[in-house]
Coordinates of C-alpha atoms and ligand atoms in Angstrom, one line a residue:
Chain A
M1 CA 24.4 5.1 -7.5
Q2 CA 22.0 2.7 -5.5
V3 CA 18.3 4.0 -5.2
Y4 CA 15.8 2.0 -3.2
A5 CA 12.4 2.9 -4.6
D6 CA 10.3 0.0 -3.8
N7 CA 9.3 1.2 -0.4
A8 CA 5.7 -0.2 -0.8
A9 CA 6.9 -3.7 -1.3
T10 CA 9.1 -3.2 2.1
T11 CA 11.4 -0.8 3.8
R12 CA 14.4 -1.0 5.7
I13 CA 14.2 -1.2 9.3
S14 CA 15.2 2.1 11.0
D15 CA 17.8 2.5 13.3
A16 CA 16.0 3.2 16.3
A17 CA 13.6 0.2 15.7
K18 CA 16.7 -2.5 15.2
Q19 CA 18.1 -0.9 18.6
E20 CA 14.8 -1.4 20.2
M21 CA 14.8 -5.2 18.8
I22 CA 18.4 -5.7 20.3
L23 CA 17.5 -4.3 23.6
C24 CA 14.4 -6.5 24.0
M25 CA 16.1 -9.8 23.1
D26 CA 19.0 -8.8 25.5
E27 CA 16.6 -7.2 28.5
F28 CA 13.0 -8.5 28.0
Y29 CA 13.4 -11.9 27.0
G30 CA 10.7 -13.2 29.5
N31 CA 7.5 -14.4 28.8
P32 CA 4.8 -11.9 29.3
S33 CA 2.3 -14.4 30.8
S34 CA 4.8 -15.5 33.5
L35 CA 4.2 -14.2 37.0
H36 CA 7.9 -13.6 38.0
T37 CA 9.4 -10.3 37.5
I38 CA 11.5 -11.1 34.3
G39 CA 8.0 -12.1 32.9
Q40 CA 6.4 -9.1 34.2
K41 CA 9.0 -6.8 32.8
A42 CA 8.1 -8.1 29.4
A43 CA 4.6 -7.7 30.2
E44 CA 5.1 -4.0 30.6
K45 CA 7.1 -3.7 27.5
L46 CA 4.2 -5.2 25.7
F47 CA 1.7 -2.8 27.0
E48 CA 4.0 0.0 26.5
A49 CA 4.1 -0.8 22.8
R50 CA 0.3 -1.3 22.7
K51 CA -0.1 1.7 24.0
T52 CA 2.1 3.8 21.7
I53 CA 0.1 2.2 18.9
A54 CA -3.2 2.6 20.1
Q55 CA -2.1 6.4 20.7
C56 CA -1.0 6.8 17.0
L57 CA -4.2 5.6 15.8
N58 CA -6.3 7.2 18.2
A59 CA -7.5 3.9 19.5
D60 CA -7.8 2.1 22.9
V61 CA -5.4 -0.2 24.0
K62 CA -7.8 -3.0 24.3
E63 CA -8.8 -2.3 20.6
I64 CA -5.4 -3.4 19.4
Y65 CA -4.4 -7.2 18.4
F66 CA -0.9 -8.2 17.5
T67 CA -0.8 -10.3 14.5
S68 CA 1.8 -11.7 12.1
G69 CA 1.3 -8.9 9.7
G70 CA -1.0 -7.3 7.3
S71 CA -2.3 -10.6 5.5
E72 CA -3.3 -12.2 8.8
A73 CA -4.8 -9.0 10.1
D74 CA -7.0 -8.9 6.9
N75 CA -8.0 -12.6 7.0
Q76 CA -8.9 -12.2 10.5
A77 CA -11.0 -8.8 10.1
V78 CA -12.8 -10.2 7.0
L79 CA -13.6 -13.8 8.5
S80 CA -14.6 -12.4 11.8
A81 CA -17.2 -10.2 10.2
A82 CA -18.4 -12.6 7.9
E83 CA -18.9 -15.1 10.8
T84 CA -20.4 -12.6 12.8
G85 CA -23.0 -11.6 9.7
K86 CA -23.6 -15.1 9.1
L87 CA -24.9 -15.7 12.5
K88 CA -27.6 -12.9 12.1
G89 CA -28.2 -14.5 8.4
K90 CA -26.1 -11.5 6.5
K91 CA -24.2 -13.0 3.6
H92 CA -23.3 -10.1 1.5
I93 CA -19.9 -8.1 1.5
I94 CA -19.0 -5.1 -0.1
S95 CA -15.4 -4.5 -1.3
T96 CA -13.6 -3.2 -4.6
A97 CA -12.1 -4.9 -7.6
F98 CA -8.5 -3.8 -6.8
E99 CA -7.8 -5.1 -3.0
H100 CA -4.6 -6.9 -2.0
H101 CA -4.9 -10.5 -2.6
A102 CA -5.1 -11.0 1.4
I103 CA -8.5 -9.5 1.2
L104 CA -9.4 -10.8 -2.4
H105 CA -8.3 -14.4 -1.6
T106 CA -10.1 -14.4 1.5
L107 CA -13.3 -12.9 -0.1
K108 CA -13.1 -15.9 -2.7
K109 CA -13.1 -18.4 0.1
L110 CA -16.1 -16.7 1.5
E111 CA -17.8 -16.8 -2.0
R112 CA -17.3 -20.4 -2.1
E113 CA -19.1 -20.8 1.2
G114 CA -22.2 -18.9 -0.2
F115 CA -21.3 -15.2 0.5
E116 CA -22.0 -12.9 -2.2
I117 CA -19.5 -10.2 -3.0
T118 CA -19.9 -6.7 -4.6
Y119 CA -16.5 -5.8 -6.0
L120 CA -16.9 -1.9 -6.6
D121 CA -15.9 -0.5 -10.1
V122 CA -12.9 1.7 -8.9
H123 CA -13.0 3.8 -12.3
E124 CA -9.9 5.2 -14.2
N125 CA -8.6 7.1 -11.4
G126 CA -8.7 4.3 -9.0
L127 CA -11.4 5.8 -6.4
V128 CA -14.8 4.9 -5.1
T129 CA -17.2 7.1 -3.5
A130 CA -19.1 7.0 -0.6
E131 CA -22.2 7.2 -2.6
E132 CA -21.4 3.9 -4.6
V133 CA -20.6 2.0 -1.3
K134 CA -23.9 3.1 0.0
A135 CA -26.0 2.4 -3.3
A136 CA -24.3 -1.4 -2.8
M137 CA -25.8 -2.0 0.7
R138 CA -28.2 -4.3 1.4
E139 CA -30.5 -5.6 4.2
D140 CA -27.8 -8.5 4.5
T141 CA -24.6 -6.7 4.3
A142 CA -22.3 -8.2 6.8
L143 CA -19.2 -5.8 6.1
V144 CA -17.8 -3.3 3.9
T145 CA -13.9 -3.7 3.4
I146 CA -12.2 -1.2 1.3
M147 CA -8.4 -0.6 1.1
Y148 CA -7.0 2.9 2.6
A149 CA -4.4 3.3 0.2
N150 CA -3.8 1.0 -2.9
N151 CA -0.4 -0.9 -2.8
E152 CA 0.2 -0.8 -6.7
I153 CA -1.0 2.8 -7.8
G154 CA -1.3 4.8 -4.4
T155 CA -5.0 6.2 -4.7
I156 CA -6.2 7.1 -1.4
Q157 CA -9.8 6.5 -0.7
P158 CA -12.5 8.8 0.6
I159 CA -12.2 6.5 3.9
R160 CA -13.8 9.0 6.3
E161 CA -17.0 9.4 4.3
I162 CA -17.3 5.6 3.3
G163 CA -17.0 5.1 7.2
A164 CA -19.8 7.6 7.8
V165 CA -22.2 5.8 5.6
C166 CA -21.2 2.4 7.3
R167 CA -21.9 3.9 10.7
E168 CA -25.3 5.3 9.5
K169 CA -26.6 1.9 8.2
G170 CA -24.7 0.1 11.0
I171 CA -22.6 -2.0 8.9
P172 CA -19.2 -3.1 10.0
F173 CA -16.4 -1.2 7.9
H174 CA -12.9 -2.8 7.5
T175 CA -9.9 -1.2 6.0
D176 CA -6.6 -2.5 4.8
A177 CA -4.4 0.3 6.0
V178 CA -1.1 -1.4 5.3
Q179 CA 0.2 1.2 2.6
A180 CA -1.4 4.2 4.6
I181 CA -0.3 3.7 8.1
G182 CA 2.7 5.6 8.8
H183 CA 2.7 7.8 5.7
V184 CA -0.5 9.7 6.1
K185 CA -2.6 10.7 9.3
V186 CA -5.2 7.9 10.0
D187 CA -7.4 8.3 13.2
V188 CA -9.7 5.3 13.5
Q189 CA -12.2 7.6 15.3
A190 CA -12.5 10.5 13.0
D191 CA -12.2 7.9 10.1
N192 CA -15.3 5.6 11.5
I193 CA -13.2 2.9 11.0
D194 CA -14.4 -0.4 12.8
F195 CA -11.5 -3.0 11.7
L196 CA -8.1 -2.1 10.5
S197 CA -5.0 -3.7 9.4
L198 CA -1.1 -2.5 9.5
S199 CA 1.9 -4.0 8.8
A200 CA 5.2 -3.1 10.6
H201 CA 7.6 -3.6 7.5
K202 CA 5.9 -0.9 5.6
F203 CA 7.1 2.1 7.9
H204 CA 10.6 0.9 8.6
G205 CA 9.6 -1.5 11.3
P206 CA 10.3 -5.3 11.2
K207 CA 8.8 -7.9 8.9
G208 CA 6.4 -10.7 10.1
V209 CA 4.5 -8.3 12.7
G210 CA 1.4 -6.2 12.5
V211 CA -1.8 -5.3 14.1
L212 CA -5.6 -5.9 13.8
Y213 CA -7.5 -2.8 15.2
A214 CA -10.8 -3.9 16.2
R215 CA -13.1 -1.3 17.8
K216 CA -14.9 -2.2 21.0
G217 CA -18.1 -4.3 20.5
M218 CA -16.6 -5.7 17.3
R219 CA -16.5 -9.8 17.6
L220 CA -13.1 -11.3 16.5
F221 CA -13.1 -15.2 15.8
N222 CA -9.7 -16.6 16.3
L223 CA -7.6 -17.9 13.2
I224 CA -5.3 -19.4 15.6
E225 CA -6.4 -21.3 18.9
G226 CA -4.4 -21.9 21.8
G227 CA -3.3 -19.5 24.8
A228 CA -5.0 -16.7 26.1
Q229 CA -2.8 -13.9 24.6
E230 CA -4.2 -11.0 22.8
R231 CA -7.3 -11.1 25.0
G232 CA -7.7 -14.7 23.9
R233 CA -8.2 -13.7 20.2
R234 CA -4.8 -14.9 19.0
A235 CA -2.8 -17.5 20.6
G236 CA 1.1 -17.6 20.6
T237 CA 3.6 -16.5 22.8
E238 CA 4.3 -12.7 21.8
N239 CA 7.1 -11.8 19.8
I240 CA 8.5 -9.0 22.0
P241 CA 11.4 -7.7 19.8
A242 CA 9.1 -7.3 16.7
I243 CA 6.1 -5.8 18.5
S244 CA 8.3 -3.6 20.4
G245 CA 10.2 -2.6 17.1
M246 CA 7.2 -1.9 15.3
A247 CA 5.9 0.6 17.8
V248 CA 9.3 2.5 18.0
A249 CA 9.0 2.8 14.1
L250 CA 5.6 3.8 14.1
K251 CA 6.0 6.5 16.7
D252 CA 8.8 7.6 14.8
V253 CA 7.0 8.1 11.5
C254 CA 3.8 9.6 13.2
D255 CA 5.8 12.1 15.2
H256 CA 7.5 13.1 11.7
M257 CA 4.3 12.8 9.5
E258 CA 3.9 16.2 8.5
E259 CA 7.5 17.0 7.4
N260 CA 8.1 13.6 6.0
E261 CA 4.8 14.0 4.0
K262 CA 5.8 17.4 2.7
K263 CA 9.2 16.2 1.6
V264 CA 8.3 13.1 0.0
S265 CA 5.1 14.4 -1.9
A266 CA 7.8 17.3 -3.3
L267 CA 10.0 14.4 -4.5
R268 CA 6.9 12.4 -5.7
D269 CA 5.8 15.4 -8.0
I270 CA 9.2 15.8 -9.5
L271 CA 8.8 12.1 -10.4
I272 CA 5.3 12.5 -12.0
E273 CA 6.3 15.7 -13.6
E274 CA 9.4 14.3 -15.5
L275 CA 8.2 10.9 -16.2
S276 CA 4.9 12.5 -17.8
K277 CA 7.3 13.8 -20.3
I278 CA 7.8 10.7 -21.6
P279 CA 5.6 10.1 -24.9
H280 CA 2.7 7.8 -24.9
S281 CA 3.1 7.4 -21.0
V282 CA 0.2 7.6 -18.5
L283 CA 0.1 8.2 -14.6
N284 CA -2.0 5.5 -13.0
G285 CA -4.4 6.6 -10.2
D286 CA -5.8 9.9 -9.4
R287 CA -3.4 12.8 -9.3
E288 CA -4.2 14.3 -6.3
Q289 CA -5.6 11.9 -3.9
R290 CA -2.7 9.8 -3.7
L291 CA 0.1 8.6 -1.2
P292 CA 3.2 10.9 -0.6
G293 CA 5.5 8.2 -2.2
T294 CA 3.8 6.0 -4.4
V295 CA 3.9 6.6 -8.4
N296 CA 3.0 4.3 -10.9
F297 CA 3.3 4.8 -14.8
C298 CA 2.3 2.7 -17.8
F299 CA 4.6 3.0 -20.8
E300 CA 3.0 2.0 -24.2
G301 CA 5.2 -0.5 -26.4
I302 CA 7.2 -2.0 -23.8
E303 CA 7.1 -4.8 -21.2
G304 CA 7.9 -4.3 -17.2
E305 CA 9.9 -6.9 -16.2
S306 CA 12.5 -5.9 -19.0
L307 CA 12.4 -2.2 -18.0
L308 CA 12.9 -3.4 -14.0
L309 CA 15.9 -5.4 -14.7
L310 CA 17.6 -2.9 -16.8
L311 CA 16.8 -0.2 -13.9
D312 CA 18.4 -2.8 -11.5
A313 CA 21.3 -2.9 -13.4
K314 CA 21.6 0.8 -13.0
G315 CA 21.1 0.2 -9.2
I316 CA 17.2 1.4 -9.0
A317 CA 15.0 -1.1 -7.2
A318 CA 11.3 -0.7 -8.6
S319 CA 8.6 -3.0 -9.1
S320 CA 6.1 -3.7 -11.9
G321 CA 2.8 -5.3 -12.6
S322 CA 3.4 -6.9 -15.8
A323 CA 2.7 -10.8 -16.2
C324 CA 6.2 -12.1 -16.5
T325 CA 7.1 -10.3 -13.0
S326 CA 3.9 -12.2 -11.3
G327 CA 4.5 -15.7 -13.0
S328 CA 1.0 -15.5 -14.4
L329 CA 0.0 -14.7 -18.0
D330 CA -2.4 -12.1 -16.5
P331 CA -1.1 -8.6 -15.9
S332 CA -1.6 -6.6 -12.6
H333 CA -5.3 -7.0 -11.3
V334 CA -5.2 -3.5 -10.2
L335 CA -4.4 -2.0 -13.6
L336 CA -6.9 -4.2 -15.3
A337 CA -9.4 -2.8 -12.9
L338 CA -8.7 0.7 -13.8
G339 CA -9.7 -0.5 -17.5
R340 CA -6.0 -0.5 -18.8
P341 CA -5.9 -3.0 -21.7
H342 CA -3.7 -5.9 -21.1
E343 CA -1.0 -4.7 -23.4
V344 CA -0.7 -1.3 -21.7
A345 CA -0.8 -2.7 -18.1
H346 CA 2.3 -5.0 -19.2
G347 CA 4.2 -2.0 -19.2
S348 CA 3.9 -0.7 -16.0
L349 CA 6.5 0.7 -13.3
R350 CA 6.0 1.4 -9.8
L351 CA 8.5 3.5 -8.0
S352 CA 7.4 3.9 -4.4
I353 CA 9.5 6.6 -2.1
D354 CA 9.7 7.7 1.3
H355 CA 11.7 10.0 3.5
Y356 CA 14.9 7.7 3.2
N357 CA 15.2 9.0 -0.4
T358 CA 16.9 12.0 -1.5
E359 CA 16.5 14.7 -4.3
E360 CA 19.6 13.6 -5.9
E361 CA 18.4 9.9 -6.2
I362 CA 14.9 11.0 -7.8
R363 CA 16.8 13.0 -10.4
Y364 CA 19.0 9.8 -11.1
I365 CA 15.7 8.0 -11.7
T366 CA 14.2 10.5 -13.9
E367 CA 17.4 10.5 -15.8
K368 CA 17.7 6.7 -16.3
V369 CA 13.9 5.9 -16.8
P370 CA 13.3 7.9 -20.0
E371 CA 16.6 6.4 -21.5
I372 CA 15.6 2.6 -20.8
V373 CA 12.1 3.4 -21.9
D374 CA 13.7 4.6 -25.3
Y375 CA 16.1 1.8 -25.7
L376 CA 13.3 -0.9 -25.0
R377 CA 11.0 0.9 -27.4
N378 CA 13.6 0.8 -30.3
I379 CA 14.0 -3.0 -29.9
S380 CA 10.1 -3.5 -29.5
P381 CA 8.2 -4.6 -32.7
V382 CA 4.8 -3.2 -30.8
W383 CA 6.6 0.4 -30.6
E384 CA 7.5 0.1 -34.3
E385 CA 3.7 -0.9 -35.2
L386 CA 2.6 1.7 -33.2
E387 CA 5.0 4.4 -34.6
K388 CA 4.0 3.5 -38.4
G389 CA 0.4 3.5 -37.2
E390 CA -0.5 0.0 -37.8
R391 CA -1.6 -0.3 -34.2
A392 CA -3.5 2.4 -32.6
H393 CA -2.0 4.1 -29.6
V394 CA -3.8 3.9 -26.4
I395 CA -2.2 6.2 -24.2
Chain B
M1 CA 19.3 -13.9 -9.0
L2 CA 16.4 -14.6 -10.8
Y3 CA 18.4 -15.3 -14.2
S4 CA 21.7 -16.8 -15.2
E5 CA 24.6 -14.9 -16.1
K6 CA 24.5 -16.0 -19.7
V7 CA 20.7 -15.0 -19.7
M8 CA 21.6 -11.5 -18.3
D9 CA 24.3 -11.1 -20.7
H10 CA 22.1 -11.7 -23.9
F11 CA 19.2 -9.4 -21.9
Q12 CA 21.5 -6.6 -21.8
N13 CA 23.8 -7.1 -24.5
P14 CA 21.2 -8.5 -27.1
R15 CA 23.1 -10.1 -30.6
N16 CA 21.4 -9.3 -33.7
V17 CA 19.1 -6.6 -32.4
G18 CA 17.2 -4.7 -34.9
K19 CA 15.3 -4.2 -38.2
M20 CA 16.1 -5.7 -41.8
E21 CA 14.8 -3.9 -44.6
D22 CA 15.6 -6.2 -47.3
A23 CA 14.5 -9.5 -45.6
D24 CA 13.7 -12.7 -47.1
G25 CA 11.4 -13.9 -44.6
I26 CA 9.7 -12.4 -41.6
G27 CA 8.1 -14.2 -38.8
E28 CA 5.9 -12.6 -36.0
V29 CA 4.7 -14.5 -32.8
G30 CA 3.0 -14.1 -29.9
N31 CA 0.7 -11.2 -28.7
A32 CA 0.8 -8.2 -26.6
K33 CA -2.0 -9.3 -24.6
C34 CA 0.0 -12.3 -23.2
G35 CA 3.1 -10.1 -22.7
D36 CA 5.7 -11.0 -25.2
I37 CA 5.8 -10.5 -28.8
M38 CA 9.0 -11.2 -31.2
K39 CA 9.7 -10.4 -34.5
M40 CA 12.5 -12.3 -36.5
Y41 CA 13.9 -11.2 -39.7
I42 CA 16.0 -13.7 -42.0
K43 CA 18.3 -13.1 -45.1
V44 CA 18.5 -16.4 -47.2
E45 CA 21.3 -17.3 -49.6
D46 CA 21.6 -20.4 -51.4
G47 CA 19.5 -22.3 -48.4
I48 CA 21.8 -20.5 -45.7
I49 CA 20.6 -18.1 -43.1
S50 CA 23.1 -15.6 -44.1
D51 CA 21.9 -13.0 -41.8
V52 CA 19.1 -12.7 -39.0
K53 CA 17.8 -9.6 -36.9
F54 CA 15.1 -9.5 -34.3
N55 CA 13.0 -7.0 -32.4
T56 CA 11.2 -8.1 -29.2
F57 CA 8.3 -6.7 -26.9
G58 CA 8.9 -8.8 -23.8
C59 CA 10.5 -9.6 -20.5
G60 CA 14.1 -10.4 -19.9
S61 CA 13.8 -14.2 -20.5
A62 CA 12.1 -13.4 -24.0
I63 CA 14.7 -10.9 -25.0
A64 CA 17.6 -13.1 -23.9
T65 CA 16.0 -16.3 -26.0
S66 CA 15.5 -14.2 -29.0
S67 CA 19.0 -12.9 -29.0
M68 CA 20.4 -16.6 -28.4
A69 CA 18.0 -18.1 -31.1
T70 CA 19.5 -15.6 -33.6
E71 CA 23.0 -16.5 -32.8
M72 CA 22.1 -20.3 -32.9
I73 CA 20.8 -20.1 -36.4
K74 CA 23.3 -17.5 -38.3
G75 CA 25.1 -19.0 -41.0
K76 CA 23.1 -22.3 -40.5
S77 CA 21.1 -24.0 -43.4
I78 CA 17.4 -23.6 -43.3
D79 CA 16.8 -27.0 -42.2
E80 CA 19.3 -26.7 -39.3
A81 CA 17.5 -23.8 -38.3
L82 CA 14.1 -25.5 -38.3
Q83 CA 15.3 -28.3 -35.8
L84 CA 15.9 -25.6 -33.3
S85 CA 14.1 -26.2 -30.1
N86 CA 13.2 -23.9 -27.3
K87 CA 14.9 -26.4 -25.1
A88 CA 18.0 -26.2 -26.9
V89 CA 18.3 -22.3 -26.5
V90 CA 17.3 -22.7 -22.9
E91 CA 20.1 -24.9 -22.4
A92 CA 22.4 -22.6 -24.3
L93 CA 21.5 -19.9 -21.9
D94 CA 22.2 -22.3 -18.8
G95 CA 18.5 -22.6 -18.0
L96 CA 15.7 -20.4 -17.3
P97 CA 13.4 -20.2 -14.2
T98 CA 10.6 -22.7 -14.7
N99 CA 7.9 -20.0 -15.1
K100 CA 9.7 -18.4 -17.6
I101 CA 9.9 -21.5 -20.1
H102 CA 6.7 -20.3 -21.9
C103 CA 8.6 -17.1 -23.0
S104 CA 11.4 -19.2 -24.7
V105 CA 8.8 -21.3 -26.8
L106 CA 8.3 -17.9 -29.0
A107 CA 12.0 -18.0 -30.0
E108 CA 11.7 -21.2 -31.6
E109 CA 8.2 -20.4 -33.1
A110 CA 9.6 -17.1 -34.6
V111 CA 12.4 -18.9 -36.3
K112 CA 9.7 -21.1 -37.9
A113 CA 7.4 -18.5 -38.9
A114 CA 10.3 -16.3 -40.4
V115 CA 11.1 -19.5 -42.6
K116 CA 7.5 -20.2 -43.4
D117 CA 7.0 -16.7 -44.5
Y118 CA 10.5 -17.0 -46.8
Y119 CA 8.9 -20.4 -48.2
D120 CA 5.5 -18.6 -49.1
K121 CA 7.1 -15.4 -50.6
N122 CA 9.2 -17.7 -52.9
N123 CA 6.5 -20.5 -53.5
I124 CA 8.7 -23.1 -52.3
A125 CA 6.8 -26.3 -51.5
Y126 CA 7.1 -27.5 -47.9
D127 CA 5.7 -30.1 -45.7
K128 CA 2.8 -28.0 -43.6
E129 CA 3.2 -30.4 -40.8
L130 CA 6.1 -28.9 -39.8
F131 CA 4.4 -25.6 -39.0
K132 CA 1.0 -26.6 -37.6
D133 CA 2.0 -26.0 -33.8
D134 CA 2.7 -22.3 -34.1
V135 CA 0.1 -21.7 -31.3
H136 CA 1.1 -18.2 -30.7
N137 CA 0.4 -16.9 -34.2
M138 CA -0.3 -13.2 -34.3
N139 CA -3.2 -13.7 -36.7
E140 CA -5.1 -15.8 -34.0
H141 CA -5.3 -12.6 -31.7
K142 CA -6.2 -10.1 -34.1
Ligands
PLP1 C1 -2.3 -3.3 1.0 C2 -1.6 -4.7 1.4 N1 -2.2 -5.4 2.4 C3 -1.9 -6.3 2.8 C4 -0.3 -6.5 2.4 C5 0.2 -8.0 3.5 O1 1.0 -7.6 4.5 P1 2.2 -8.6 5.2 O2 3.5 -8.6 4.1 O3 2.6 -7.8 6.3 O4 1.3 -9.7 5.2 C6 0.3 -5.6 2.0 C7 2.0 -5.9 1.9 O5 2.5 -6.7 1.1 C8 -0.3 -4.8 1.3 O6 0.4 -3.7 0.5
ZN2 ZN1 8.1 -13.7 -20.7

């Protein structure tokens, strides 16, 4: 059996999105900036996509900027807010310790340029509170950037409350919603969001395309200079097939949000319930405040890469935060931020499912994972020491 | 594929895996913090490594190199076993990705640590220079 359980890494393109892309390549190949009919047809297609996406987010069409994906949107949002802050003498930013590297590496760059960053603790449950955000605010705070849902463990932050305290203090609020969009309801008005990043390939759209939402009045600075596309804020002839494919994919998931959420969270609960039965295992991140499809466990006494490879040999595609899957000596910064010791963080497994998965597939996973964990523990000297009491169990 | 067929074979069907109750020498190297730990058991008869077993906590590369290293020293003299380099193990596995070479170093160190333990237990004199670079020794991390 083949089971794709790595939807947080990327998803397969939906049939509807694929058909739309082919249609665009065949019939909407014009340049939207051209004045002739073929160009204007493409311009209409582009506008249609912008409108669809704006509606899904409860935003205005003028607040939607197409980008090359989540990373670019994250970079542009953070750098723009930082630049705006700097012009007013504000050089402090609030974020969390477990953001995606598209945010963290951008913040590191700003630190080198003299910005001060407060990285809020995400605690063992992988959540921050609006009160903690408020307490970290200063006169010179230029931006709060906190991810909607975490890509490794799936916890969902209290975005609406955080947005509210930012609004109250007049501090711009950006959220990396790459993992949330298409999986849970996001409303930029109700959630008090000023900037938001999303990426199409996380909800069955194409790769290499995304959106930066910037609320009216929020200033954007260009990462890419050139033509006047995207209201002058992002140059380059628009990738109509990708953009329109993204819009179709997003509309599809937004139209079926409730039923998908219900179905997927029921499957997720089976995963959590069954994998929790493995001795000395722990679910990473809050049990309740989480995405419908993302589950992350640590298993003591084993290493994640070998677990992944053996699962792959059984046809199950998953991912891990172990050092040996990242190429560095450090395990996932997300699991370390939760306070997991290094040796436990190495033994992590992320299963990210969505509405393409079936219960049969989930049962197959819950059958295979315990077998493989057991096998690896049997050949692990660490497990032997744990069992003999020569090493203390941490979980 | 990330790994060669040989690596996958040794990873999925490791040779000589398990514990040895009556080992003459035991070497444990690596540390859980960095992600890989290898424990090697040897049985020595007339200067020959007559049996070898291993237990490994680690990635595919760590498990495959442990397995290959045990095959390469089984039936060999202690002197020959001490000549085993991680490079030779990697070559025997048809190579490893560059960022995985560090995992293979442990196999060479585990063999050395097991021999050293055998020497120490039997009060056999040896050249300390031979064992000076086992940087991954467990004790340094405890
Ligand atoms: C939370 C989060 N932010 C940003 C990104 C980057 O998105 P993209 O791959 O579209 O650049 C990802 C996906 O890898 C993500 O999960
Ligand atoms: Zn390794």
